[in-house]
Amino acid sequence: MSQEESFVSHLVELRDRMIRSLVVVLVLFGVCFYFSGEIMKFLSLPLYQALPPGTKPIFTDQAGAFFTLTKVSFLAAVLLSLPWIMYQAWAFVAPGLYEHEKKFALPLIVSSVFFLLVGIGFAYTFVLPAAYKFFFSFASQTGANVMQDLQKYWDFTLAIFFGFGLTFEVPVVEMLLVKLGMVSVEQLRAARRYVLVGAFIVAAVLTPPDVVSQFMLAIPLILLYELGIFLAGFLKARSRAPDEEPEESTPAAPTEGGS
């Protein structure tokens, strides 16, 4: 097979795997849209728990409910499809990897999905309830009624999910950089002081402009950086490419007169 034919076959395989991933996403999107009301109620629990008793969220736009449920369904479909999408990506790149690279790549893919879901779960369980209780505590001091638009709530929630899901990938990025030789574990340790400042800058950029969500992103980001240093050191100590393995010592030739 010529180089051009090989390139075309790779493009065809990439197209086929992208189509397979898209089909699964679309099928799950249809299922999630059917149950979108229940999904939205589940995602809105932090809001309902923070609202004053006897009040409910509202929609201020006649099309707000449709677009909000569509966004919710699509995000849920993508998250549910992640294992299948990552498998398709793995099946595409695995044949071109060495054996030692496969041993590193597969755990990297699995851990990236794991940390993404952990970040979203952390945001849903701790950050959203704390942020809304913080907001509504100020509203109650004014004596005004609190009315929350569900469409704006979802935009806020999506920003929180994106920020926490992305930053919880820090340990994975550190392991990848150390494995590729772009940085060393010692350099990661030396950069701690800059990470401390950078964590709050990143939190200010990726989260809505409130102190609670920024602190609740910056502190885990610092802890995740330390976890990444530990995992990168563990990985570096226990993974070597074949050409890095120490050569076996050959027995010395017997000398004359030796036994």
XYZ file of C-alpha atoms in Angstrom:
259
model
C 0.000 0.000 0.000
C 1.418 3.405 -1.004
C 1.765 6.293 1.431
C -1.092 8.164 -0.217
C -3.408 5.142 -0.012
C -2.477 4.667 3.645
C -3.279 8.308 4.377
C -6.669 8.037 2.667
C -7.500 4.829 4.564
C -6.718 6.610 7.845
C -9.026 9.462 6.876
C -11.784 6.997 6.037
C -11.344 5.241 9.369
C -11.385 8.586 11.206
C -14.584 9.565 9.408
C -16.241 6.242 10.251
C -15.341 6.493 13.927
C -16.572 10.099 14.113
C -19.866 9.034 12.529
C -20.229 6.168 15.023
C -19.642 8.590 17.884
C -22.097 11.118 16.460
C -24.801 8.484 15.987
C -24.545 7.427 19.641
C -24.651 11.073 20.777
C -27.765 11.741 18.666
C -29.537 8.609 19.909
C -28.786 9.478 23.521
C -29.801 13.081 22.851
C -33.241 11.847 21.795
C -33.533 9.717 24.932
C -32.318 12.545 27.174
C -34.669 15.047 25.555
C -37.577 12.715 26.322
C -36.548 12.760 29.989
C -35.257 16.344 29.894
C -37.819 17.562 32.418
C -36.663 15.066 35.040
C -32.998 15.786 34.238
C -33.558 19.525 34.601
C -35.353 19.055 37.926
C -32.406 17.014 39.198
C -29.880 19.622 38.047
C -32.001 22.382 39.596
C -32.071 20.829 43.083
C -29.329 23.174 44.419
C -31.460 26.123 43.281
C -34.705 24.782 44.762
C -32.973 24.120 48.081
C -31.569 27.659 48.224
C -34.783 29.470 47.238
C -36.993 30.826 50.032
C -39.814 28.453 51.045
C -42.889 28.648 48.835
C -41.098 30.118 45.814
C -40.289 28.510 42.459
C -37.957 29.445 39.599
C -39.476 30.990 36.474
C -38.854 31.453 32.754
C -38.887 35.052 31.518
C -38.743 34.069 27.841
C -41.446 32.067 26.049
C -38.803 29.958 24.289
C -36.559 29.729 27.332
C -37.826 26.327 28.453
C -37.268 24.751 25.021
C -33.717 26.030 24.579
C -32.792 25.220 28.179
C -34.069 21.641 27.956
C -32.267 21.232 24.614
C -28.944 22.339 26.135
C -29.458 20.088 29.140
C -30.262 17.104 26.908
C -27.226 17.671 24.707
C -24.821 17.958 27.638
C -26.272 14.831 29.245
C -25.970 12.957 25.934
C -22.316 13.963 25.513
C -21.442 12.914 29.078
C -23.199 9.571 28.680
C -21.443 9.043 25.333
C -17.971 9.801 26.691
C -16.949 6.148 27.239
C -17.948 5.274 23.665
C -16.305 8.394 22.207
C -13.072 7.720 24.096
C -13.127 4.095 22.964
C -13.422 5.214 19.322
C -10.511 7.610 19.794
C -8.459 4.879 21.445
C -9.233 2.352 18.698
C -8.086 4.884 16.089
C -4.715 5.783 17.650
C -3.817 2.501 19.389
C -2.480 0.658 16.277
C 0.164 3.376 15.830
C 1.431 3.233 19.407
C 4.276 1.209 20.877
C 3.440 -1.248 23.623
C 4.819 0.984 26.398
C 2.844 3.922 24.982
C -0.377 1.890 25.071
C 0.215 1.083 28.732
C 0.380 4.824 29.453
C -2.282 6.145 27.043
C -5.193 3.991 28.169
C -4.951 4.927 31.890
C -4.509 8.554 30.811
C -7.772 8.491 28.840
C -9.661 6.770 31.647
C -8.305 9.155 34.292
C -9.181 12.209 32.174
C -12.834 11.113 32.000
C -12.779 10.285 35.714
C -11.432 13.693 36.767
C -13.888 15.464 34.438
C -16.850 13.716 36.077
C -15.428 14.287 39.555
C -15.088 18.006 38.796
C -18.689 18.271 37.600
C -19.910 16.242 40.581
C -17.981 18.458 43.001
C -19.479 21.581 41.426
C -23.016 20.177 41.611
C -22.735 18.865 45.174
C -20.831 21.668 46.896
C -20.312 24.761 44.740
C -23.805 25.455 43.373
C -25.605 25.146 46.748
C -23.005 27.343 48.474
C -23.048 29.955 45.692
C -26.831 30.309 45.630
C -27.169 30.448 49.402
C -24.528 33.181 49.330
C -26.431 35.151 46.664
C -29.853 34.786 48.261
C -28.572 35.752 51.711
C -27.880 39.249 50.376
C -31.268 39.441 48.652
C -33.060 38.555 51.884
C -31.348 41.459 53.648
C -33.037 43.911 51.291
C -36.505 42.497 51.900
C -37.013 41.920 48.168
C -38.580 38.783 46.698
C -36.127 36.405 45.040
C -37.096 35.321 41.502
C -34.672 33.097 39.597
C -34.862 32.575 35.836
C -34.160 28.898 35.065
C -32.530 29.811 31.758
C -30.016 32.051 33.539
C -29.563 29.368 36.175
C -28.565 26.863 33.498
C -26.119 29.324 31.889
C -24.541 29.849 35.309
C -24.515 26.089 35.986
C -22.922 25.334 32.616
C -20.153 27.863 33.300
C -19.533 26.272 36.708
C -19.503 22.738 35.251
C -17.107 23.778 32.481
C -14.738 25.557 34.872
C -14.567 22.742 37.412
C -14.512 19.940 34.828
C -11.616 21.612 33.028
C -9.527 22.447 36.078
C -9.935 18.985 37.585
C -7.878 17.759 34.612
C -4.761 19.353 36.126
C -3.283 16.045 37.446
C -3.752 14.456 34.014
C -1.993 17.365 32.293
C 0.903 17.175 34.756
C 1.336 13.431 34.203
C 1.271 13.939 30.434
C 3.861 16.746 30.517
C 6.212 14.712 32.725
C 5.786 11.608 30.585
C 6.574 13.577 27.405
C 9.672 15.046 29.061
C 8.449 18.640 28.701
C 8.790 19.289 32.445
C 10.240 17.426 35.389
C 8.719 16.689 38.781
C 11.315 19.013 40.316
C 10.165 21.860 38.047
C 6.553 21.240 39.056
C 7.538 21.494 42.717
C 9.510 24.691 42.077
C 6.464 26.295 40.388
C 4.234 25.989 43.473
C 4.429 29.701 44.354
C 3.283 30.691 40.855
C 0.490 28.107 40.888
C -0.829 29.594 44.133
C -1.338 32.968 42.443
C -2.365 31.488 39.093
C -5.085 29.346 40.697
C -7.009 32.444 41.786
C -6.510 34.091 38.387
C -7.829 30.995 36.605
C -10.752 30.797 39.040
C -11.630 34.423 38.314
C -11.638 33.739 34.558
C -13.483 30.399 34.507
C -16.164 31.080 37.110
C -18.881 33.731 37.416
C -17.776 36.888 39.260
C -18.518 35.873 42.832
C -16.091 35.220 45.672
C -17.591 31.893 46.768
C -17.280 30.021 43.477
C -13.823 31.510 42.858
C -12.487 30.294 46.209
C -14.180 26.909 45.762
C -12.353 26.503 42.455
C -8.971 27.944 43.452
C -8.510 25.793 46.580
C -9.240 22.439 44.840
C -7.024 23.556 41.951
C -4.082 23.986 44.324
C -4.759 20.590 45.925
C -5.106 18.951 42.497
C -1.751 20.423 41.480
C -0.151 18.730 44.475
C -1.926 15.472 43.581
C -0.568 15.799 40.043
C 2.987 16.162 41.374
C 2.579 12.983 43.402
C 1.049 11.010 40.508
C 3.654 12.293 38.046
C 6.461 11.205 40.368
C 4.823 7.822 40.847
C 4.419 7.441 37.079
C 7.978 8.519 36.314
C 9.410 6.041 38.802
C 7.470 3.070 37.417
C 7.217 3.631 33.675
C 10.089 3.421 31.230
C 10.284 3.063 27.504
C 12.046 -0.074 26.249
C 15.175 1.855 25.273
C 15.395 3.221 28.820
C 15.601 -0.208 30.440
C 19.026 -1.000 31.879
C 21.037 -3.403 29.766
C 21.598 -6.819 31.248
C 25.174 -7.379 32.259
C 26.907 -10.050 30.196
C 28.988 -12.619 32.080
C 32.725 -12.035 31.861
C 34.677 -14.392 29.653
C 36.667 -16.960 31.653
C 40.347 -16.148 31.877
C 43.065 -18.648 31.240
C 43.740 -20.758 34.210
C 40.420 -19.832 35.785
C 38.033 -22.453 37.118
